[in-house]
Short mmCIF file of C-alpha atoms in Angstrom, two decimals:
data_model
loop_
_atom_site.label_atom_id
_atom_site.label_comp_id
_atom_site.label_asym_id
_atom_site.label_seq_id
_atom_site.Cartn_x
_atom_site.Cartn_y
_atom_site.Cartn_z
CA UNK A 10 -31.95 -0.87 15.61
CA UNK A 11 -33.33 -3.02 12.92
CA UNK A 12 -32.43 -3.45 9.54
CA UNK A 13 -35.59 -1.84 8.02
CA UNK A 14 -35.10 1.10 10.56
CA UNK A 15 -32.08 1.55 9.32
CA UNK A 16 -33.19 1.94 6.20
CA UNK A 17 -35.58 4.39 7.29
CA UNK A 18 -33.08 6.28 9.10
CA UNK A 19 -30.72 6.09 5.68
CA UNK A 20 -33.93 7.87 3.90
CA UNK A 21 -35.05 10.96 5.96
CA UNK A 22 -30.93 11.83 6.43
CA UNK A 23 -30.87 11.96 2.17
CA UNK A 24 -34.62 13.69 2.69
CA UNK A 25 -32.98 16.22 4.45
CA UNK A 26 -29.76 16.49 2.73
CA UNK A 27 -31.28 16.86 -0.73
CA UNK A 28 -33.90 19.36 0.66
CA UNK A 29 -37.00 17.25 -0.11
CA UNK A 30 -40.51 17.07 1.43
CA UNK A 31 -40.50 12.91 1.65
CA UNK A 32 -38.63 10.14 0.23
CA UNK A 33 -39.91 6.59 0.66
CA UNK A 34 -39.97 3.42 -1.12
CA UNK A 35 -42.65 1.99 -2.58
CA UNK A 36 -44.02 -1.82 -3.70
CA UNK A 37 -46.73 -3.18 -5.53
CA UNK A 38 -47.91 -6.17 -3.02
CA UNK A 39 -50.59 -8.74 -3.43
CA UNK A 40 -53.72 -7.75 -5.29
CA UNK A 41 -51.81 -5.15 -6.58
CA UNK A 42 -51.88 -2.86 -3.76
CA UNK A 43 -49.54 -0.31 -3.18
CA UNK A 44 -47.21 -1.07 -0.19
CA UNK A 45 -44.62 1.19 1.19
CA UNK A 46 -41.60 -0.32 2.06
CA UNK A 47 -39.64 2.20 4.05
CA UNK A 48 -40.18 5.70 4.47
CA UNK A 49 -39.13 9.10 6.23
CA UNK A 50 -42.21 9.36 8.05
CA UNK A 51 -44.09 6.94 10.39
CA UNK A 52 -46.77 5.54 8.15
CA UNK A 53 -49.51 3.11 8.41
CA UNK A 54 -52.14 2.07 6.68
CA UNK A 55 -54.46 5.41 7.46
CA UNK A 56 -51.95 7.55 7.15
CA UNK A 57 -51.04 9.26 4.02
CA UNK A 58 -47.20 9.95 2.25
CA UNK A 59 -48.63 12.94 0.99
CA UNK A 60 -49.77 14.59 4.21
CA UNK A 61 -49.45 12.10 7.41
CA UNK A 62 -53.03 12.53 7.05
CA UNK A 63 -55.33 10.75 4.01
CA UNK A 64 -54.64 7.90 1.90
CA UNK A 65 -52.19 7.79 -1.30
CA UNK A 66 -53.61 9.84 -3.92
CA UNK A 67 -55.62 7.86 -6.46
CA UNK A 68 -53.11 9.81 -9.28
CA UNK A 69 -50.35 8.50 -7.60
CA UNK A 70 -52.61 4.89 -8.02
CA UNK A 71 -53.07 5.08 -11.26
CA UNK A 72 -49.80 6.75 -12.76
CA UNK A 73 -47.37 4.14 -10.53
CA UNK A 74 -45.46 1.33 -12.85
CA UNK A 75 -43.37 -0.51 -10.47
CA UNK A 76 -40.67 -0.86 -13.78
CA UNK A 77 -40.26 2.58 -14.99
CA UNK A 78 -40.06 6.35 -14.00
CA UNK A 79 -42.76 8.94 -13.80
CA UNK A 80 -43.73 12.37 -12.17
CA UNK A 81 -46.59 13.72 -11.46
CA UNK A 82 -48.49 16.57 -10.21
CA UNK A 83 -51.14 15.67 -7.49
CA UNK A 84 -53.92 18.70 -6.28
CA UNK A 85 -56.39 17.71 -2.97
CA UNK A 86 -58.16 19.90 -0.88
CA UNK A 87 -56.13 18.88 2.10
CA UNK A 88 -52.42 18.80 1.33
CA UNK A 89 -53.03 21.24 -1.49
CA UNK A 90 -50.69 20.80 -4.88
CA UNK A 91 -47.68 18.50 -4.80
CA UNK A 92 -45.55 16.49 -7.28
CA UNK A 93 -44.28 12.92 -7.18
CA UNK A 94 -41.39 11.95 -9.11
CA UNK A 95 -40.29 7.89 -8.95
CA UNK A 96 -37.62 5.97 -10.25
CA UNK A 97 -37.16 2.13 -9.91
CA UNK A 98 -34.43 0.24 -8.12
CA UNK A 99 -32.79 -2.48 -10.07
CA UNK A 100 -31.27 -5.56 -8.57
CA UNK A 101 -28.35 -7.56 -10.54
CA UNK A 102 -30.40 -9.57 -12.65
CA UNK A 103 -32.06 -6.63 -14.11
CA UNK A 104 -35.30 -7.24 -12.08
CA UNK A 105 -37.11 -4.01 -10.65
CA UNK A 106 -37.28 -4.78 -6.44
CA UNK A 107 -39.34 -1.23 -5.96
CA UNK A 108 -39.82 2.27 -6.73
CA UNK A 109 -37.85 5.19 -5.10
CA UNK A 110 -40.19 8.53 -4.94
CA UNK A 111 -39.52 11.80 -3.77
CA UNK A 112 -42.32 14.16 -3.03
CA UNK A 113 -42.26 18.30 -2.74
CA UNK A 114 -44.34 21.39 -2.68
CA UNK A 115 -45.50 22.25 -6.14
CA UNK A 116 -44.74 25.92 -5.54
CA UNK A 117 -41.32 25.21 -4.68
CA UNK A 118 -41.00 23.22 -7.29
CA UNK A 119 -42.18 25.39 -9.80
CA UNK A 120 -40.09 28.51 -8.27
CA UNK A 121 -36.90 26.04 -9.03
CA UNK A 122 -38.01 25.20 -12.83
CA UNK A 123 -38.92 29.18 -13.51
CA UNK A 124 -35.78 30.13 -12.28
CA UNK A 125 -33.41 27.66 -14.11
CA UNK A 126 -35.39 27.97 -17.05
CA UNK A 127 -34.80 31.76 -17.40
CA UNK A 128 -31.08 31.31 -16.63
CA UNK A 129 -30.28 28.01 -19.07
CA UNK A 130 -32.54 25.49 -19.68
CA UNK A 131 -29.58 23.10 -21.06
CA UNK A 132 -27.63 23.02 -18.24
CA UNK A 133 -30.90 22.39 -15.95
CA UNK A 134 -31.48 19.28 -17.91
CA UNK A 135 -27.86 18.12 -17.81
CA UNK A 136 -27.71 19.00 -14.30
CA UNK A 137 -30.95 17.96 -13.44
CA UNK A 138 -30.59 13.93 -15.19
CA UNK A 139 -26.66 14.01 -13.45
CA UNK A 140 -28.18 14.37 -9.78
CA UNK A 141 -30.93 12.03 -10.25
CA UNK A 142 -28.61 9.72 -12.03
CA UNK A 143 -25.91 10.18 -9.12
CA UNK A 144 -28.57 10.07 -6.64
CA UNK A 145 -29.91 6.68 -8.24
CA UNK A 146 -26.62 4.92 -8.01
CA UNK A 147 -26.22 6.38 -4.24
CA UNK A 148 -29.62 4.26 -3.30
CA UNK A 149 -28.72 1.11 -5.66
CA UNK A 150 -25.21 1.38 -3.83
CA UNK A 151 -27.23 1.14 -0.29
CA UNK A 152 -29.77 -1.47 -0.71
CA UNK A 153 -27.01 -3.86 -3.37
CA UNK A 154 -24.64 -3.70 -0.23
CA UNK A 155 -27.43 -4.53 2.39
CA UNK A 156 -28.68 -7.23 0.57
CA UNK A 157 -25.25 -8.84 -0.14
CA UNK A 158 -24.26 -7.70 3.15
CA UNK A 159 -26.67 -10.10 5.12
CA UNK A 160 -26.13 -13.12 2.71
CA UNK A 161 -22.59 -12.95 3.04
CA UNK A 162 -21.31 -11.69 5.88
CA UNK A 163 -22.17 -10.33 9.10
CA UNK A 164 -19.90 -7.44 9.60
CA UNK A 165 -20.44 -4.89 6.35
CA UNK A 166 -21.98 -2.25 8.38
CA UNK A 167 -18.86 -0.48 8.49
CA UNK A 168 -18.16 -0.51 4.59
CA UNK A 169 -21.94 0.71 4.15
CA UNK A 170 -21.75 2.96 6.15
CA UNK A 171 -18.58 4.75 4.94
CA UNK A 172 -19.50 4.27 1.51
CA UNK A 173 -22.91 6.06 2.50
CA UNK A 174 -21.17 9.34 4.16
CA UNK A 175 -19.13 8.97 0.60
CA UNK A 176 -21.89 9.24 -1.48
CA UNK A 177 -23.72 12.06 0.90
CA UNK A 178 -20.77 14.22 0.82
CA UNK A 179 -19.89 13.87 -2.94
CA UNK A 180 -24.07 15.06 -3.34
CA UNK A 181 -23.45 17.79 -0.95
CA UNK A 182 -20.64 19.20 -3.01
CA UNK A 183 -22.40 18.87 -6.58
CA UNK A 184 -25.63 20.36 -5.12
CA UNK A 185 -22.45 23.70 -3.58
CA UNK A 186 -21.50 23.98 -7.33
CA UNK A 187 -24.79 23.88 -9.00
CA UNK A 188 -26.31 26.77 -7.32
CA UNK A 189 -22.88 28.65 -7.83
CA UNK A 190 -23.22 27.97 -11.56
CA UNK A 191 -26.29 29.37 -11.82
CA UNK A 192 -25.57 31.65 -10.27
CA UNK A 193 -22.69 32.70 -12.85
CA UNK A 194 -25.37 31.95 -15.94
CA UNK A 195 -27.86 34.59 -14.16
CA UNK A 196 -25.36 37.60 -14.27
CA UNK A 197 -24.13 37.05 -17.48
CA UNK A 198 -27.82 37.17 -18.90
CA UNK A 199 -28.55 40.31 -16.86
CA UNK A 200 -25.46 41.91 -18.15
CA UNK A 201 -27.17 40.42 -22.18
CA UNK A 202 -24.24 38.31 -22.45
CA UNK A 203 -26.08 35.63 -24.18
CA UNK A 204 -23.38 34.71 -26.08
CA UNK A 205 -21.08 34.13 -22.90
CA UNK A 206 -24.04 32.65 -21.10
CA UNK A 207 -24.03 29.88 -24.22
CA UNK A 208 -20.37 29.30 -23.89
CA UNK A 209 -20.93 28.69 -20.38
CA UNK A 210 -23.60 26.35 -20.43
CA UNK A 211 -21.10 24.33 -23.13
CA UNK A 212 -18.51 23.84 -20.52
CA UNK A 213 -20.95 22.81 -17.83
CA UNK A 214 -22.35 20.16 -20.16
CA UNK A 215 -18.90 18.39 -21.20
CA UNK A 216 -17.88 18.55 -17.71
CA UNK A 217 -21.31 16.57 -16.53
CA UNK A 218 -20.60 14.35 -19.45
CA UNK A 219 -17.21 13.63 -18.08
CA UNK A 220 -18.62 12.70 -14.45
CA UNK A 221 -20.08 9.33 -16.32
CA UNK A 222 -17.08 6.01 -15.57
CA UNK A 223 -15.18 5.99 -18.72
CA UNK A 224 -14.77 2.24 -18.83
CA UNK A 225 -16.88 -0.53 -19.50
CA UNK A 226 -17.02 -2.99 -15.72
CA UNK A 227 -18.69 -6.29 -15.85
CA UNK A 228 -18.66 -6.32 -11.89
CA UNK A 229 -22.12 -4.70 -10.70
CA UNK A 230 -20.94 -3.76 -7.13
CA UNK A 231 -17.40 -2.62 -8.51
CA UNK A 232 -18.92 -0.54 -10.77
CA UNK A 233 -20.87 0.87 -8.63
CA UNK A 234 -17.98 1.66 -6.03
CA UNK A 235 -15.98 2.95 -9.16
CA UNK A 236 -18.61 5.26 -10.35
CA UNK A 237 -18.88 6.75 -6.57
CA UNK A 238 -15.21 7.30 -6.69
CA UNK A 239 -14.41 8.01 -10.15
CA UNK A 240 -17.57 11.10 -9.44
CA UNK A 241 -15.80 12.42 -6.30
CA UNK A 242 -12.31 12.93 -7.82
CA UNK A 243 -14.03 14.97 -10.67
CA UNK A 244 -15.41 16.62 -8.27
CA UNK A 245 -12.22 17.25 -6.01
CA UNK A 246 -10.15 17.99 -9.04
CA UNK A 247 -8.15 14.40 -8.95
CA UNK A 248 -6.77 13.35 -11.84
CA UNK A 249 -7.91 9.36 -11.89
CA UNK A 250 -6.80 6.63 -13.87
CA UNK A 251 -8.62 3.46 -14.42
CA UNK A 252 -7.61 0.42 -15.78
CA UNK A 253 -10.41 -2.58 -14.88
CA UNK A 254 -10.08 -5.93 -16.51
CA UNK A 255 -12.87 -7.55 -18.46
CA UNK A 256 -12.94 -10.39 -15.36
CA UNK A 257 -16.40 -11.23 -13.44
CA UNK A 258 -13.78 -11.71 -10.15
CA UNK A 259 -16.43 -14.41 -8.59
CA UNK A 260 -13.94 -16.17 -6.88
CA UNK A 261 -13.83 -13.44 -4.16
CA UNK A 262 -16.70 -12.37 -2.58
CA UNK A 263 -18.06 -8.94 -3.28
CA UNK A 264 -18.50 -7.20 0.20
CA UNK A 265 -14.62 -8.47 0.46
CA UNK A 266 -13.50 -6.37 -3.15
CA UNK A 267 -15.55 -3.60 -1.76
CA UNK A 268 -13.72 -3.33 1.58
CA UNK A 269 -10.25 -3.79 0.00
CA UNK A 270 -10.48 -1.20 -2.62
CA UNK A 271 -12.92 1.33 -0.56
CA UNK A 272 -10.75 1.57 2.28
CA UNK A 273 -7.57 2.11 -0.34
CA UNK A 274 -8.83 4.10 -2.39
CA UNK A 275 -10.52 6.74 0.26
CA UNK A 276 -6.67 6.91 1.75
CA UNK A 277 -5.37 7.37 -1.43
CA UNK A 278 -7.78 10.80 -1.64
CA UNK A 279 -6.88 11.73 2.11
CA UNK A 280 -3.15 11.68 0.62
CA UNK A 281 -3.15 13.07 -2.53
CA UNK A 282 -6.00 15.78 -1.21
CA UNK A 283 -3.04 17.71 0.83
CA UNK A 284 -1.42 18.09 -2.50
CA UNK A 285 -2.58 21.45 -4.84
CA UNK A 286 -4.84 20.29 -7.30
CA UNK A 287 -2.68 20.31 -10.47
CA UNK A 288 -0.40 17.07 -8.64
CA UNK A 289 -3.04 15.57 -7.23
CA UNK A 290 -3.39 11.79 -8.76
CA UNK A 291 -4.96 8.52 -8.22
CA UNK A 292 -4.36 5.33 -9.97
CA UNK A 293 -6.57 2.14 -9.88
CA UNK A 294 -6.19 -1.23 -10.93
CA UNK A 295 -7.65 -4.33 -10.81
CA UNK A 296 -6.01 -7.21 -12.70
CA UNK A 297 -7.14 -10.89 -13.45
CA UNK A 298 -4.63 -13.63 -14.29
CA UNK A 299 -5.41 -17.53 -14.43
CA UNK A 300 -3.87 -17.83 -10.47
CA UNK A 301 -4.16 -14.57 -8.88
CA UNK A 302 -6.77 -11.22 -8.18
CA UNK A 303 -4.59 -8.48 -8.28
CA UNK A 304 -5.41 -4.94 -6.97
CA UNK A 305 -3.33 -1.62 -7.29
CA UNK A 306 -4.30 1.67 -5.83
CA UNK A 307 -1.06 4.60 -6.47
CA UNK A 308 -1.64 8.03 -5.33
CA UNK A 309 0.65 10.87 -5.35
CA UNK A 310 1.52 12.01 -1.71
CA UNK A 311 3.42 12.41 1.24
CA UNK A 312 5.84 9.48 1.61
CA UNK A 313 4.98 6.71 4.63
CA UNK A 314 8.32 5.96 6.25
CA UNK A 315 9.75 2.92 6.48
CA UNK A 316 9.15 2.63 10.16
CA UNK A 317 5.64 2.74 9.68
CA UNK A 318 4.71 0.70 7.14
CA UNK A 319 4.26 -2.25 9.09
CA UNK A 320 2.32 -0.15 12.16
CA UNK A 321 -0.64 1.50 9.19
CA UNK A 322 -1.77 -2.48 9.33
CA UNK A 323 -2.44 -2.37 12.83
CA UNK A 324 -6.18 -1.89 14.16
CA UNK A 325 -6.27 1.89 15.66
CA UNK A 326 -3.49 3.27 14.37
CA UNK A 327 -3.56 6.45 12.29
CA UNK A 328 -1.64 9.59 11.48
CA UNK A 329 -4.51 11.21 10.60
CA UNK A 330 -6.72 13.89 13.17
CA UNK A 331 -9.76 12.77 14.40
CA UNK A 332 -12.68 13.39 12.53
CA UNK A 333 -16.02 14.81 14.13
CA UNK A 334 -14.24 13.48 17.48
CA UNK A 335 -14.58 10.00 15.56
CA UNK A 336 -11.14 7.96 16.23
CA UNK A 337 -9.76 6.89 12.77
CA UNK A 338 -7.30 4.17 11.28
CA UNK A 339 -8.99 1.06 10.64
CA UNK A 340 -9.13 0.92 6.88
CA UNK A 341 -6.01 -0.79 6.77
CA UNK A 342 -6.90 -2.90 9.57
CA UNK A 343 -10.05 -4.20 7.57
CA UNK A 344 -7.77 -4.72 4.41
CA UNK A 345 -5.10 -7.11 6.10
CA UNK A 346 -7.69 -8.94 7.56
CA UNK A 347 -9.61 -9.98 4.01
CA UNK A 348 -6.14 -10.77 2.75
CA UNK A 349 -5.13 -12.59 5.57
CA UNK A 350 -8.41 -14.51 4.85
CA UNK A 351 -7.63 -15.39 1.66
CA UNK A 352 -3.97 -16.44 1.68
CA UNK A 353 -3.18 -12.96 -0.18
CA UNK A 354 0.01 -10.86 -0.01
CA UNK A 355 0.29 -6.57 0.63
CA UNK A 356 3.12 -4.52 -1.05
CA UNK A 357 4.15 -1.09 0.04
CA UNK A 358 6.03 0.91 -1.89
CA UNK A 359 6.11 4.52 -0.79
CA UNK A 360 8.48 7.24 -1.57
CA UNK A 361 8.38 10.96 -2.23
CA UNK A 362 6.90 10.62 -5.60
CA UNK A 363 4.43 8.50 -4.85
CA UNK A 364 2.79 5.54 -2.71
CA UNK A 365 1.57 2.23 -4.39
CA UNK A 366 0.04 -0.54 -2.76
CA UNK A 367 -0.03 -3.70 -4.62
CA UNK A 368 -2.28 -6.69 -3.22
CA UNK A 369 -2.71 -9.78 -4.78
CA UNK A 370 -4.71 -12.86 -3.92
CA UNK A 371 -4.34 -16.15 -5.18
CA UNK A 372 -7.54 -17.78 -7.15
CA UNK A 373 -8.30 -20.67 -5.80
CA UNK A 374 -10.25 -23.63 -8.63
#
């Protein structure tokens, strides 16, 4: 399978996961012509986004800016009324690289906005900017990673992908309690609770505050990864501690940071998840001195015994169930071998208050 189909692939499984109509990419190519540059349909040049059967909508012509959002509303006598809604995909230097755009039914669309806007209309705008925010970061997670993936290294596949399930999941479960909320809001208007109802919405809007990375990271991809993480222990009621030095850590690549902290991190969840969620905890950081990188992941869990702590390094092995029949216990694997790469050093300290793992790798000038 090729990269671009790939891609493609990636795009109709978050089509159907966010309940869509289409989601494709789009780029404006020489002469200023519209060119798609992956999609969830097979398209070619006669066949249309919009219905697999005309051409792009001159509104959708007209109203596209490759640099900045829109959404529009697009009648023909064909597909009947649809909207558009694009956002554009940043690359490190702050260059836009294309346009993400979703496209769905007008009357479903409009059944969603009546709905929500009887119930709360502040918490539909909170909610509303957090999922297209999240969903944003999900896509500039996917194509950052590809891109750096195939400069630097040859064997990232593995990373993306388990960053991608992350991501999907952590949607899945925002998209659970959003229809549960408004649910709540809904009854308490019925029952002319308006003042409850206001309360409510209150809550809901300094917990989507919250869900935004509460420290500054200079690091574009470890940001990123951060964000992804620091959103799924809100959601999963982990209390997370950051503590990210003001370092641009270019002396290691960044597929490699990603893989180290990724794979720790995501145990350190598996761990602390058995726990109830008033003990569950996660602590990350990720120190710079003059000589040495030094990353710390601590989660609060059950203890690995001694016997074990050299066998979690080796490739296969796992205490953890199969998941979906998939074999698992790699992570660590993957993490010895970057360190091993770079002359670096793994501590394990594990007891039955907690389990740290301290790595540190020397800088080299």
């Amino acid at each position: 399978m090729s990269k671009l189909q790939r891609l493609e692939e990636n795009l109709r499984n978050a089509k159907q996961d966010i309940g869509v109509k289409y989601a494709y990419i789009l780029k404006v190519g020489k002469k200023h012509q519209l060119k798609v540059v992956a999609d969830s349909i097979t398209v070619d040049d006669s066949v249309s986004i919009s219905g697999e059967c005309c051409k792009l909508s001159n509104e959708l012509k007209r109203e596209f800016t490759e640099n900045q959002s829109f959404s529009i509303r697009v009648k023909d006598d064909i597909n009947g009324t649809y909207v558009l809604a694009g956002v554009p995909i940043i690359n490190n230097s702050g260059q836009s690289i294309g346009s993400l755009v979703i496209e769905e039914n007008a009357a479903t669309v409009d059944n969603i906005v009546d709905n929500v806007i009887k119930s709360s209309f502040p918490f539909f705008l909170y909610s509303g900017l957090f999922t297209f925010f999240t969903f944003s970061i999900f896509l500039a997670f996917q194509l950052w990673l590809r891109r750096d993936a195939i400069s630097q290294v040859g064997d990232a596949e593995e990373t993306y992908q388990g960053e991608y399930q992350s991501m999907l999941q952590t949607m899945r479960s925002i998209r659970h309690d959003y229809i549960n909320h408004i649910q709540v809001i809904q009854g308490l208007l019925k029952l002319k609770r308006e003042d409850r109802a206001y309360e409510y919405v209150n809550s809901l809007t300094k917990e989507v505050e919250s869900m935004e990375l509460p420290q500054k990271v200079n690091h574009p991809a470890l940001y990123i990864l951060l964000q992804s993480k620091w959103v799924r222990a809100q959601n999963d009621k982990v209390d997370m501690h950051l503590l990210v030095d003001d370092d641009p850590f270019h002396k290691m690549k960044s597929i490699d940071i990603i893989k180290v902290l990724s794979n720790l991190i995501d145990n350190a969840f598996d761990a602390t998840m058995m726990l109830p969620e008033a003990e569950r905890f996660i602590s990350i950081e990720v120190r710079a001195t003059p000589s040495l990188y030094i990353f710390k992941v601590e989660n609060i869990g059950p203890k690995i015994p001694n016997e074990l702590k050299k066998e979690i390094f080796k490739a296969g092995f796992s205490t953890k169930e199969e998941r979906r029949g998939v074999p698992r216990g790699d992570g660590l694997s993957i993490v010895k071998h970057v360190v091993d790469q770079y002359g670096g050093i793994i501590e394990v300290d594990s007891n039955k208050n907690s389990t740290i793992f301290v790595i540190t790798i020397p800088i080299k000038s």
